[in-house]
Amino acid sequence: MSNVRPESMERITTEALAQAFIAEQVEALRAQIGNKKVLLALSGGVDSSVVAALLIKAVGKQLVCVHVNHGLLRKGEPEQVVKVFRHEMNANLVYVDAVDRFLDKLAGVAEPEKKRKIIGAEFIRVFEEEARKQEGIEFLAQGTIYPDILESGPVKAHHNVGGLPDDLQFELVEPLKFLYKDEVRVVGKALGLPDGMVFRQPFPGPGLGVRCLGAITRDRLEAVRESDAILREEFAKNGLEGKVWQYFTIVPDFKSVGVKEGKRSFEWPVIIRAVNTRDAMTATVEDVPFALLQHITERITREVKGVNRVCFDLTPKPTGTIEWE
Ligand code: XMP
């Protein structure tokens, strides 16, 4: 099948167009898959969630979703995947708690690209193990979207399933491969996925692992996760969710002196990053109201264990990248 979006394909901008796309895809997926089984790595990101919802509609329990919790997801994300897909959509979902495996492999590794490689390789290993446990899988579904094809060839790099061994070569199922991101969101909404899943900000494959700078430790990773949750909650409450392109916190691997409850403290800082961009190649910093930054600072230093300072990153891209690693 061609990898070029047909010129005749109308841009999916409305619920009605999304429903027509869904009906057409459901038919095509049923024809392709028949009564066989399909495997999908379900991260909970927009693309894999929409693929899952589409396949559930088309082939129900013939879809086996594998959600690998590598310990680097945001607060509440693994729980949301289980709630939405297992409990609400009644999907066949395998939840793999691989937190210890990933964190043990990452222990003591400080170099960013090494960390990324370990996370990617371990993901393939865990997914492969789960694939081998399943009987009769013939298809592998992927949340490939059109920009992935334009940018990186046939296999969605950050889904990390490009490296499966030869004896696990399944036929690919890629129902979103001609859609742009905004169209995927319209389709996701039409499929009944929650807004928190469909309209979420971009999140890197290695997750919080690249925001817990240097060698990851469990306590510092928790500080990243908790401060990120506070930032997201406050941005949502103050109308910045959906307005700011990407926002998150970073916890570096050094401490500074402070004072807490009248005593000297020696703890980590949290750095807040909030940026806007069109294509992630360049980015500008969001002008976050100072009073809100003060409130977030107050909450993070009070609620997050091991943190005594909050800083705001004023650097555009270039010279900074969006992530710190
Ligand atoms: P940078 O930091 O390069 O980020 O300015 C640009 C965009 O890419 C995301 N990003 C990643 N996404 N795997 C991913 O899937 C990665 O290793 C990775 N590193 C950065 C980043 O969050 C931003 O949206």
mmCIF file of C-alpha atoms and ligand atoms in Angstrom:
data_model
loop_
_atom_site.group_PDB
_atom_site.id
_atom_site.type_symbol
_atom_site.label_atom_id
_atom_site.label_comp_id
_atom_site.label_asym_id
_atom_site.label_seq_id
_atom_site.Cartn_x
_atom_site.Cartn_y
_atom_site.Cartn_z
ATOM 1 C CA MET A 1 0.000 0.000 0.000
ATOM 2 C CA SER A 2 1.198 3.460 -0.850
ATOM 3 C CA ASN A 3 2.595 5.727 1.817
ATOM 4 C CA VAL A 4 1.320 8.904 0.206
ATOM 5 C CA ARG A 5 -1.883 10.470 1.471
ATOM 6 C CA PRO A 6 -4.442 10.342 -1.361
ATOM 7 C CA GLU A 7 -5.030 13.810 -2.799
ATOM 8 C CA SER A 8 -8.769 13.218 -2.725
ATOM 9 C CA MET A 9 -8.746 12.702 1.041
ATOM 10 C CA GLU A 10 -10.669 15.476 2.747
ATOM 11 C CA ARG A 11 -9.194 17.024 5.897
ATOM 12 C CA ILE A 12 -11.099 15.622 8.913
ATOM 13 C CA THR A 13 -12.267 18.685 10.801
ATOM 14 C CA THR A 14 -15.775 17.815 11.979
ATOM 15 C CA GLU A 15 -17.516 15.091 13.958
ATOM 16 C CA ALA A 16 -19.428 14.032 10.810
ATOM 17 C CA LEU A 17 -16.225 13.618 8.793
ATOM 18 C CA ALA A 18 -14.664 11.729 11.701
ATOM 19 C CA GLN A 19 -17.662 9.367 11.874
ATOM 20 C CA ALA A 20 -17.377 8.694 8.129
ATOM 21 C CA PHE A 21 -13.651 7.939 8.542
ATOM 22 C CA ILE A 22 -14.385 5.643 11.497
ATOM 23 C CA ALA A 23 -17.078 3.711 9.575
ATOM 24 C CA GLU A 24 -14.761 3.266 6.594
ATOM 25 C CA GLN A 25 -11.824 2.166 8.772
ATOM 26 C CA VAL A 26 -13.908 -0.262 10.820
ATOM 27 C CA GLU A 27 -14.919 -1.995 7.611
ATOM 28 C CA ALA A 28 -11.352 -2.026 6.259
ATOM 29 C CA LEU A 29 -9.943 -3.318 9.573
ATOM 30 C CA ARG A 30 -12.505 -6.131 9.728
ATOM 31 C CA ALA A 31 -11.635 -7.109 6.151
ATOM 32 C CA GLN A 32 -7.890 -7.068 6.894
ATOM 33 C CA ILE A 33 -7.965 -8.817 10.268
ATOM 34 C CA GLY A 34 -10.823 -11.295 9.834
ATOM 35 C CA ASN A 35 -11.020 -13.460 12.941
ATOM 36 C CA LYS A 36 -7.294 -13.172 13.777
ATOM 37 C CA LYS A 37 -5.690 -11.400 16.726
ATOM 38 C CA VAL A 38 -3.941 -8.011 16.778
ATOM 39 C CA LEU A 39 -1.348 -6.770 19.242
ATOM 40 C CA LEU A 40 -0.899 -3.107 20.187
ATOM 41 C CA ALA A 41 1.559 -1.336 22.473
ATOM 42 C CA LEU A 42 -0.784 1.098 24.203
ATOM 43 C CA SER A 43 1.156 3.927 25.816
ATOM 44 C CA GLY A 44 -1.882 6.055 26.595
ATOM 45 C CA GLY A 45 -0.660 8.778 24.213
ATOM 46 C CA VAL A 46 -3.061 10.240 21.660
ATOM 47 C CA ASP A 47 -2.082 8.080 18.693
ATOM 48 C CA SER A 48 -1.987 4.654 20.323
ATOM 49 C CA SER A 49 -5.187 5.433 22.260
ATOM 50 C CA VAL A 50 -7.065 6.349 19.092
ATOM 51 C CA VAL A 51 -5.792 3.221 17.311
ATOM 52 C CA ALA A 52 -6.934 1.139 20.288
ATOM 53 C CA ALA A 53 -10.413 2.712 20.331
ATOM 54 C CA LEU A 54 -10.769 2.182 16.580
ATOM 55 C CA LEU A 55 -9.695 -1.458 16.786
ATOM 56 C CA ILE A 56 -11.953 -2.132 19.759
ATOM 57 C CA LYS A 57 -14.838 -0.858 17.649
ATOM 58 C CA ALA A 58 -13.774 -3.011 14.690
ATOM 59 C CA VAL A 59 -12.643 -6.294 16.249
ATOM 60 C CA GLY A 60 -13.352 -6.031 20.000
ATOM 61 C CA LYS A 61 -11.524 -8.639 22.042
ATOM 62 C CA GLN A 62 -9.414 -9.792 19.087
ATOM 63 C CA LEU A 63 -7.299 -6.762 19.970
ATOM 64 C CA VAL A 64 -4.728 -7.359 22.709
ATOM 65 C CA CYS A 65 -3.455 -4.090 24.161
ATOM 66 C CA VAL A 66 -0.209 -4.172 26.112
ATOM 67 C CA HIS A 67 0.399 -1.246 28.446
ATOM 68 C CA VAL A 68 3.959 -1.200 29.747
ATOM 69 C CA ASN A 69 4.340 0.880 32.883
ATOM 70 C CA HIS A 70 8.047 1.740 32.824
ATOM 71 C CA GLY A 71 7.819 3.975 35.856
ATOM 72 C CA LEU A 72 8.482 7.107 33.799
ATOM 73 C CA LEU A 73 4.868 8.046 33.106
ATOM 74 C CA ARG A 74 3.114 11.056 34.595
ATOM 75 C CA LYS A 75 1.078 10.825 37.752
ATOM 76 C CA GLY A 76 -2.200 8.987 37.144
ATOM 77 C CA GLU A 77 -1.462 7.907 33.565
ATOM 78 C CA PRO A 78 -1.215 4.115 33.979
ATOM 79 C CA GLU A 79 -4.388 4.220 36.084
ATOM 80 C CA GLN A 80 -6.179 6.217 33.391
ATOM 81 C CA VAL A 81 -5.211 3.711 30.686
ATOM 82 C CA VAL A 82 -6.597 0.832 32.771
ATOM 83 C CA LYS A 83 -9.757 2.769 33.676
ATOM 84 C CA VAL A 84 -10.564 3.914 30.144
ATOM 85 C CA PHE A 85 -9.622 0.813 28.174
ATOM 86 C CA ARG A 86 -10.243 -2.083 30.536
ATOM 87 C CA HIS A 87 -13.182 -0.774 32.524
ATOM 88 C CA GLU A 88 -14.955 1.642 30.175
ATOM 89 C CA MET A 89 -14.167 0.239 26.730
ATOM 90 C CA ASN A 90 -14.039 -3.362 27.890
ATOM 91 C CA ALA A 91 -10.769 -3.980 26.035
ATOM 92 C CA ASN A 92 -8.488 -6.952 26.291
ATOM 93 C CA LEU A 93 -5.694 -5.130 28.168
ATOM 94 C CA VAL A 94 -2.484 -6.603 29.508
ATOM 95 C CA TYR A 95 -1.002 -4.278 32.120
ATOM 96 C CA VAL A 96 2.699 -4.877 32.686
ATOM 97 C CA ASP A 97 4.269 -3.439 35.803
ATOM 98 C CA ALA A 98 7.873 -3.123 34.623
ATOM 99 C CA VAL A 99 8.819 -0.248 36.928
ATOM 100 C CA ASP A 100 11.547 -2.110 38.812
ATOM 101 C CA ARG A 101 13.027 -3.560 35.624
ATOM 102 C CA PHE A 102 13.432 -0.140 34.026
ATOM 103 C CA LEU A 103 14.642 1.674 37.128
ATOM 104 C CA ASP A 104 17.146 -1.075 37.953
ATOM 105 C CA LYS A 105 18.547 -0.935 34.395
ATOM 106 C CA LEU A 106 18.768 2.866 34.573
ATOM 107 C CA ALA A 107 20.412 3.013 37.997
ATOM 108 C CA GLY A 108 23.675 4.948 37.870
ATOM 109 C CA VAL A 109 23.343 5.861 34.154
ATOM 110 C CA ALA A 110 23.764 9.621 33.758
ATOM 111 C CA GLU A 111 24.342 10.109 30.015
ATOM 112 C CA PRO A 112 21.099 11.233 28.296
ATOM 113 C CA GLU A 113 21.456 9.204 25.075
ATOM 114 C CA LYS A 114 22.433 6.098 27.051
ATOM 115 C CA LYS A 115 19.318 6.554 29.186
ATOM 116 C CA ARG A 116 17.178 6.825 26.025
ATOM 117 C CA LYS A 117 18.773 3.685 24.536
ATOM 118 C CA ILE A 118 18.205 1.670 27.711
ATOM 119 C CA ILE A 119 14.561 2.758 27.894
ATOM 120 C CA GLY A 120 13.975 1.935 24.198
ATOM 121 C CA ALA A 121 15.730 -1.442 24.343
ATOM 122 C CA GLU A 122 14.021 -2.499 27.560
ATOM 123 C CA PHE A 123 10.665 -1.498 26.116
ATOM 124 C CA ILE A 124 11.202 -3.803 23.140
ATOM 125 C CA ARG A 125 12.268 -6.626 25.475
ATOM 126 C CA VAL A 126 9.208 -6.301 27.706
ATOM 127 C CA PHE A 127 6.834 -5.968 24.769
ATOM 128 C CA GLU A 128 8.426 -8.958 23.034
ATOM 129 C CA GLU A 129 8.026 -11.087 26.172
ATOM 130 C CA GLU A 130 4.346 -10.211 26.325
ATOM 131 C CA ALA A 131 3.934 -10.882 22.593
ATOM 132 C CA ARG A 132 5.383 -14.381 23.055
ATOM 133 C CA LYS A 133 2.899 -15.121 25.836
ATOM 134 C CA GLN A 134 -0.018 -14.450 23.478
ATOM 135 C CA GLU A 135 -1.304 -17.225 21.241
ATOM 136 C CA GLY A 136 -2.187 -16.698 17.618
ATOM 137 C CA ILE A 137 -1.242 -13.060 17.071
ATOM 138 C CA GLU A 138 -0.885 -12.260 13.366
ATOM 139 C CA PHE A 139 -1.057 -8.479 13.301
ATOM 140 C CA LEU A 140 0.764 -5.625 14.999
ATOM 141 C CA ALA A 141 -1.144 -2.340 15.225
ATOM 142 C CA GLN A 142 0.772 0.927 15.381
ATOM 143 C CA GLY A 143 -0.226 4.516 15.980
ATOM 144 C CA THR A 144 1.775 5.722 13.003
ATOM 145 C CA ILE A 145 0.463 9.076 11.771
ATOM 146 C CA TYR A 146 1.250 10.942 8.557
ATOM 147 C CA PRO A 147 4.036 13.163 9.993
ATOM 148 C CA ASP A 148 5.809 9.968 11.194
ATOM 149 C CA ILE A 149 5.832 8.674 7.616
ATOM 150 C CA LEU A 150 6.995 12.006 6.239
ATOM 151 C CA GLU A 151 9.736 12.323 8.870
ATOM 152 C CA SER A 152 11.039 8.902 9.675
ATOM 153 C CA GLY A 153 10.042 6.179 7.247
ATOM 154 C CA PRO A 154 7.734 3.268 7.857
ATOM 155 C CA VAL A 155 8.169 2.457 11.542
ATOM 156 C CA LYS A 156 7.120 4.804 14.298
ATOM 157 C CA ALA A 157 10.411 5.324 16.054
ATOM 158 C CA HIS A 158 9.147 6.434 19.412
ATOM 159 C CA HIS A 159 6.765 3.511 19.698
ATOM 160 C CA ASN A 160 9.913 1.470 19.966
ATOM 161 C CA VAL A 161 8.460 -1.623 18.337
ATOM 162 C CA GLY A 162 10.604 -1.396 15.223
ATOM 163 C CA GLY A 163 13.132 -3.761 16.734
ATOM 164 C CA LEU A 164 11.073 -6.895 17.232
ATOM 165 C CA PRO A 165 12.965 -10.092 16.322
ATOM 166 C CA ASP A 166 12.395 -11.856 12.989
ATOM 167 C CA ASP A 167 10.249 -14.649 14.374
ATOM 168 C CA LEU A 168 7.871 -12.016 15.705
ATOM 169 C CA GLN A 169 7.288 -10.242 12.428
ATOM 170 C CA PHE A 170 3.607 -9.476 12.270
ATOM 171 C CA GLU A 171 1.651 -7.840 9.496
ATOM 172 C CA LEU A 172 1.281 -4.136 10.295
ATOM 173 C CA VAL A 173 -2.063 -2.450 10.921
ATOM 174 C CA GLU A 174 -1.800 1.336 10.731
ATOM 175 C CA PRO A 175 -5.244 2.909 10.419
ATOM 176 C CA LEU A 176 -4.066 6.477 11.184
ATOM 177 C CA LYS A 177 -1.171 6.572 8.782
ATOM 178 C CA PHE A 178 -2.655 9.290 6.554
ATOM 179 C CA LEU A 179 -3.910 11.508 9.359
ATOM 180 C CA TYR A 180 -2.373 14.657 10.746
ATOM 181 C CA LYS A 181 -2.347 15.141 14.518
ATOM 182 C CA ASP A 182 -5.356 17.492 14.579
ATOM 183 C CA GLU A 183 -7.368 14.925 12.601
ATOM 184 C CA VAL A 184 -6.361 12.143 15.010
ATOM 185 C CA ARG A 185 -7.747 14.258 17.848
ATOM 186 C CA VAL A 186 -11.070 14.816 16.047
ATOM 187 C CA VAL A 187 -11.350 11.066 15.410
ATOM 188 C CA GLY A 188 -10.434 10.294 19.040
ATOM 189 C CA LYS A 189 -13.125 12.598 20.312
ATOM 190 C CA ALA A 190 -15.688 11.052 17.944
ATOM 191 C CA LEU A 191 -14.700 7.624 19.326
ATOM 192 C CA GLY A 192 -15.598 8.826 22.822
ATOM 193 C CA LEU A 193 -12.100 9.073 24.316
ATOM 194 C CA PRO A 194 -11.788 11.537 27.232
ATOM 195 C CA ASP A 195 -10.484 15.045 26.476
ATOM 196 C CA GLY A 196 -7.573 14.482 28.855
ATOM 197 C CA MET A 197 -6.331 11.773 26.496
ATOM 198 C CA VAL A 198 -7.236 13.342 23.160
ATOM 199 C CA PHE A 199 -5.998 16.887 23.762
ATOM 200 C CA ARG A 200 -2.965 16.185 25.872
ATOM 201 C CA GLN A 201 0.348 17.899 25.298
ATOM 202 C CA PRO A 202 3.238 16.082 23.607
ATOM 203 C CA PHE A 203 5.113 13.740 25.927
ATOM 204 C CA PRO A 204 8.491 12.217 25.033
ATOM 205 C CA GLY A 205 8.827 8.433 24.681
ATOM 206 C CA PRO A 206 11.455 8.250 27.473
ATOM 207 C CA GLY A 207 8.941 10.129 29.617
ATOM 208 C CA LEU A 208 9.955 11.644 32.930
ATOM 209 C CA GLY A 209 13.305 9.842 32.527
ATOM 210 C CA VAL A 210 14.714 12.820 30.591
ATOM 211 C CA ARG A 211 13.347 15.275 33.167
ATOM 212 C CA CYS A 212 14.999 13.566 36.116
ATOM 213 C CA LEU A 213 18.419 14.812 35.028
ATOM 214 C CA GLY A 214 21.493 12.607 35.213
ATOM 215 C CA ALA A 215 21.303 9.243 36.962
ATOM 216 C CA ILE A 216 17.668 8.586 37.900
ATOM 217 C CA THR A 217 16.879 7.879 41.527
ATOM 218 C CA ARG A 218 13.443 6.843 42.747
ATOM 219 C CA ASP A 219 13.067 9.701 45.197
ATOM 220 C CA ARG A 220 14.068 12.376 42.671
ATOM 221 C CA LEU A 221 11.815 10.769 40.037
ATOM 222 C CA GLU A 222 8.943 11.080 42.497
ATOM 223 C CA ALA A 223 9.800 14.784 42.903
ATOM 224 C CA VAL A 224 9.553 15.191 39.099
ATOM 225 C CA ARG A 225 6.217 13.344 38.988
ATOM 226 C CA GLU A 226 4.667 15.216 41.913
ATOM 227 C CA SER A 227 5.828 18.676 40.790
ATOM 228 C CA ASP A 228 4.613 17.934 37.221
ATOM 229 C CA ALA A 229 1.198 16.986 38.613
ATOM 230 C CA ILE A 230 0.971 20.260 40.578
ATOM 231 C CA LEU A 231 2.019 22.305 37.531
ATOM 232 C CA ARG A 232 -0.569 20.573 35.324
ATOM 233 C CA GLU A 233 -3.302 21.004 37.924
ATOM 234 C CA GLU A 234 -2.570 24.732 38.308
ATOM 235 C CA PHE A 235 -2.312 25.326 34.547
ATOM 236 C CA ALA A 236 -5.681 23.582 34.086
ATOM 237 C CA LYS A 237 -7.299 25.618 36.865
ATOM 238 C CA ASN A 238 -5.965 28.860 35.430
ATOM 239 C CA GLY A 239 -6.964 28.393 31.791
ATOM 240 C CA LEU A 240 -3.489 27.566 30.468
ATOM 241 C CA GLU A 241 -4.168 23.918 29.608
ATOM 242 C CA GLY A 242 -4.702 23.672 25.865
ATOM 243 C CA LYS A 243 -3.258 27.184 25.444
ATOM 244 C CA VAL A 244 0.382 26.450 26.223
ATOM 245 C CA TRP A 245 1.927 23.900 23.862
ATOM 246 C CA GLN A 246 4.113 22.049 26.354
ATOM 247 C CA TYR A 247 4.803 22.532 30.062
ATOM 248 C CA PHE A 248 6.532 20.376 32.601
ATOM 249 C CA THR A 249 9.017 20.308 35.448
ATOM 250 C CA ILE A 250 12.621 19.176 35.637
ATOM 251 C CA VAL A 251 14.609 18.131 38.697
ATOM 252 C CA PRO A 252 18.402 18.407 38.325
ATOM 253 C CA ASP A 253 20.810 16.163 40.168
ATOM 254 C CA PHE A 254 22.205 18.741 42.562
ATOM 255 C CA LYS A 255 21.048 20.284 45.787
ATOM 256 C CA SER A 256 21.199 23.780 47.216
ATOM 257 C CA VAL A 257 20.985 25.207 50.686
ATOM 258 C CA GLY A 258 17.680 26.581 51.891
ATOM 259 C CA VAL A 259 15.692 27.015 55.060
ATOM 260 C CA LYS A 260 12.526 25.112 55.991
ATOM 261 C CA GLU A 261 10.589 25.446 59.223
ATOM 262 C CA GLY A 262 13.444 27.422 60.756
ATOM 263 C CA LYS A 263 16.033 24.764 59.915
ATOM 264 C CA ARG A 264 18.738 24.569 57.266
ATOM 265 C CA SER A 265 17.707 22.387 54.351
ATOM 266 C CA PHE A 266 19.822 20.887 51.569
ATOM 267 C CA GLU A 267 17.468 19.856 48.796
ATOM 268 C CA TRP A 268 16.774 19.855 45.042
ATOM 269 C CA PRO A 269 15.408 22.691 42.964
ATOM 270 C CA VAL A 270 12.468 22.195 40.576
ATOM 271 C CA ILE A 271 12.680 23.965 37.215
ATOM 272 C CA ILE A 272 9.483 24.902 35.383
ATOM 273 C CA ARG A 273 9.441 24.959 31.568
ATOM 274 C CA ALA A 274 6.443 26.280 29.603
ATOM 275 C CA VAL A 275 6.843 26.820 25.856
ATOM 276 C CA ASN A 276 4.936 27.469 22.671
ATOM 277 C CA THR A 277 5.923 26.275 19.232
ATOM 278 C CA ARG A 278 4.564 25.323 15.846
ATOM 279 C CA ASP A 279 6.842 22.449 14.948
ATOM 280 C CA ALA A 280 9.131 21.981 17.991
ATOM 281 C CA MET A 281 12.116 23.207 15.927
ATOM 282 C CA THR A 282 12.004 26.624 17.594
ATOM 283 C CA ALA A 283 10.053 27.640 20.677
ATOM 284 C CA THR A 284 9.172 30.706 22.713
ATOM 285 C CA VAL A 285 8.566 30.895 26.440
ATOM 286 C CA GLU A 286 5.000 31.370 27.709
ATOM 287 C CA ASP A 287 4.515 34.576 29.680
ATOM 288 C CA VAL A 288 3.075 32.851 32.760
ATOM 289 C CA PRO A 289 1.493 35.339 35.223
ATOM 290 C CA PHE A 290 3.912 36.046 38.050
ATOM 291 C CA ALA A 291 1.277 35.536 40.754
ATOM 292 C CA LEU A 292 0.547 32.068 39.375
ATOM 293 C CA LEU A 293 4.258 31.208 39.359
ATOM 294 C CA GLN A 294 4.455 32.331 42.980
ATOM 295 C CA HIS A 295 1.464 30.164 43.885
ATOM 296 C CA ILE A 296 2.919 27.125 42.092
ATOM 297 C CA THR A 297 6.266 27.728 43.828
ATOM 298 C CA GLU A 298 4.529 27.840 47.179
ATOM 299 C CA ARG A 299 2.694 24.567 46.472
ATOM 300 C CA ILE A 300 5.715 22.691 45.108
ATOM 301 C CA THR A 301 8.019 23.683 47.975
ATOM 302 C CA ARG A 302 5.306 22.787 50.498
ATOM 303 C CA GLU A 303 3.999 19.566 48.916
ATOM 304 C CA VAL A 304 6.927 17.939 47.117
ATOM 305 C CA LYS A 305 9.332 16.012 49.281
ATOM 306 C CA GLY A 306 12.999 16.953 48.976
ATOM 307 C CA VAL A 307 12.482 20.280 47.159
ATOM 308 C CA ASN A 308 13.351 23.724 48.557
ATOM 309 C CA ARG A 309 13.440 25.988 45.485
ATOM 310 C CA VAL A 310 11.569 26.571 42.219
ATOM 311 C CA CYS A 311 13.085 28.232 39.134
ATOM 312 C CA PHE A 312 11.419 29.263 35.849
ATOM 313 C CA ASP A 313 13.294 28.633 32.604
ATOM 314 C CA LEU A 314 13.248 31.820 30.485
ATOM 315 C CA THR A 315 15.217 30.350 27.582
ATOM 316 C CA PRO A 316 13.711 30.122 24.083
ATOM 317 C CA LYS A 317 14.748 27.445 21.568
ATOM 318 C CA PRO A 318 17.365 28.173 20.395
ATOM 319 C CA THR A 319 19.500 28.410 22.501
ATOM 320 C CA GLY A 320 17.823 25.904 24.792
ATOM 321 C CA THR A 321 16.075 22.776 23.552
ATOM 322 C CA ILE A 322 12.578 22.146 24.899
ATOM 323 C CA GLU A 323 13.678 19.240 27.106
ATOM 324 C CA TRP A 324 16.787 19.542 29.244
ATOM 325 C CA GLU A 325 18.280 16.195 28.175
HETATM 326 P P1 XMP B 1 13.688 19.181 22.105
HETATM 327 O O1 XMP B 1 14.084 18.940 23.516
HETATM 328 O O2 XMP B 1 14.555 18.460 21.108
HETATM 329 O O3 XMP B 1 12.234 18.581 21.943
HETATM 330 O O4 XMP B 1 13.594 20.656 21.776
HETATM 331 C C1 XMP B 1 11.381 18.743 20.842
HETATM 332 C C2 XMP B 1 10.130 17.922 21.090
HETATM 333 O O5 XMP B 1 10.455 16.529 21.072
HETATM 334 C C3 XMP B 1 10.148 15.922 22.320
HETATM 335 N N1 XMP B 1 11.223 14.964 22.626
HETATM 336 C C4 XMP B 1 11.122 13.634 22.472
HETATM 337 N N2 XMP B 1 10.088 12.863 22.056
HETATM 338 N N3 XMP B 1 11.417 10.937 22.371
HETATM 339 C C5 XMP B 1 10.237 11.517 22.020
HETATM 340 O O6 XMP B 1 9.302 10.788 21.679
HETATM 341 C C6 XMP B 1 12.509 11.637 22.793
HETATM 342 O O7 XMP B 1 13.556 11.085 23.114
HETATM 343 C C7 XMP B 1 12.341 13.070 22.847
HETATM 344 N N4 XMP B 1 13.172 14.084 23.198
HETATM 345 C C8 XMP B 1 12.454 15.235 23.048
HETATM 346 C C9 XMP B 1 10.053 17.057 23.322
HETATM 347 O O8 XMP B 1 9.222 16.725 24.440
HETATM 348 C C10 XMP B 1 9.494 18.170 22.464
HETATM 349 O O9 XMP B 1 8.089 18.040 22.324
#
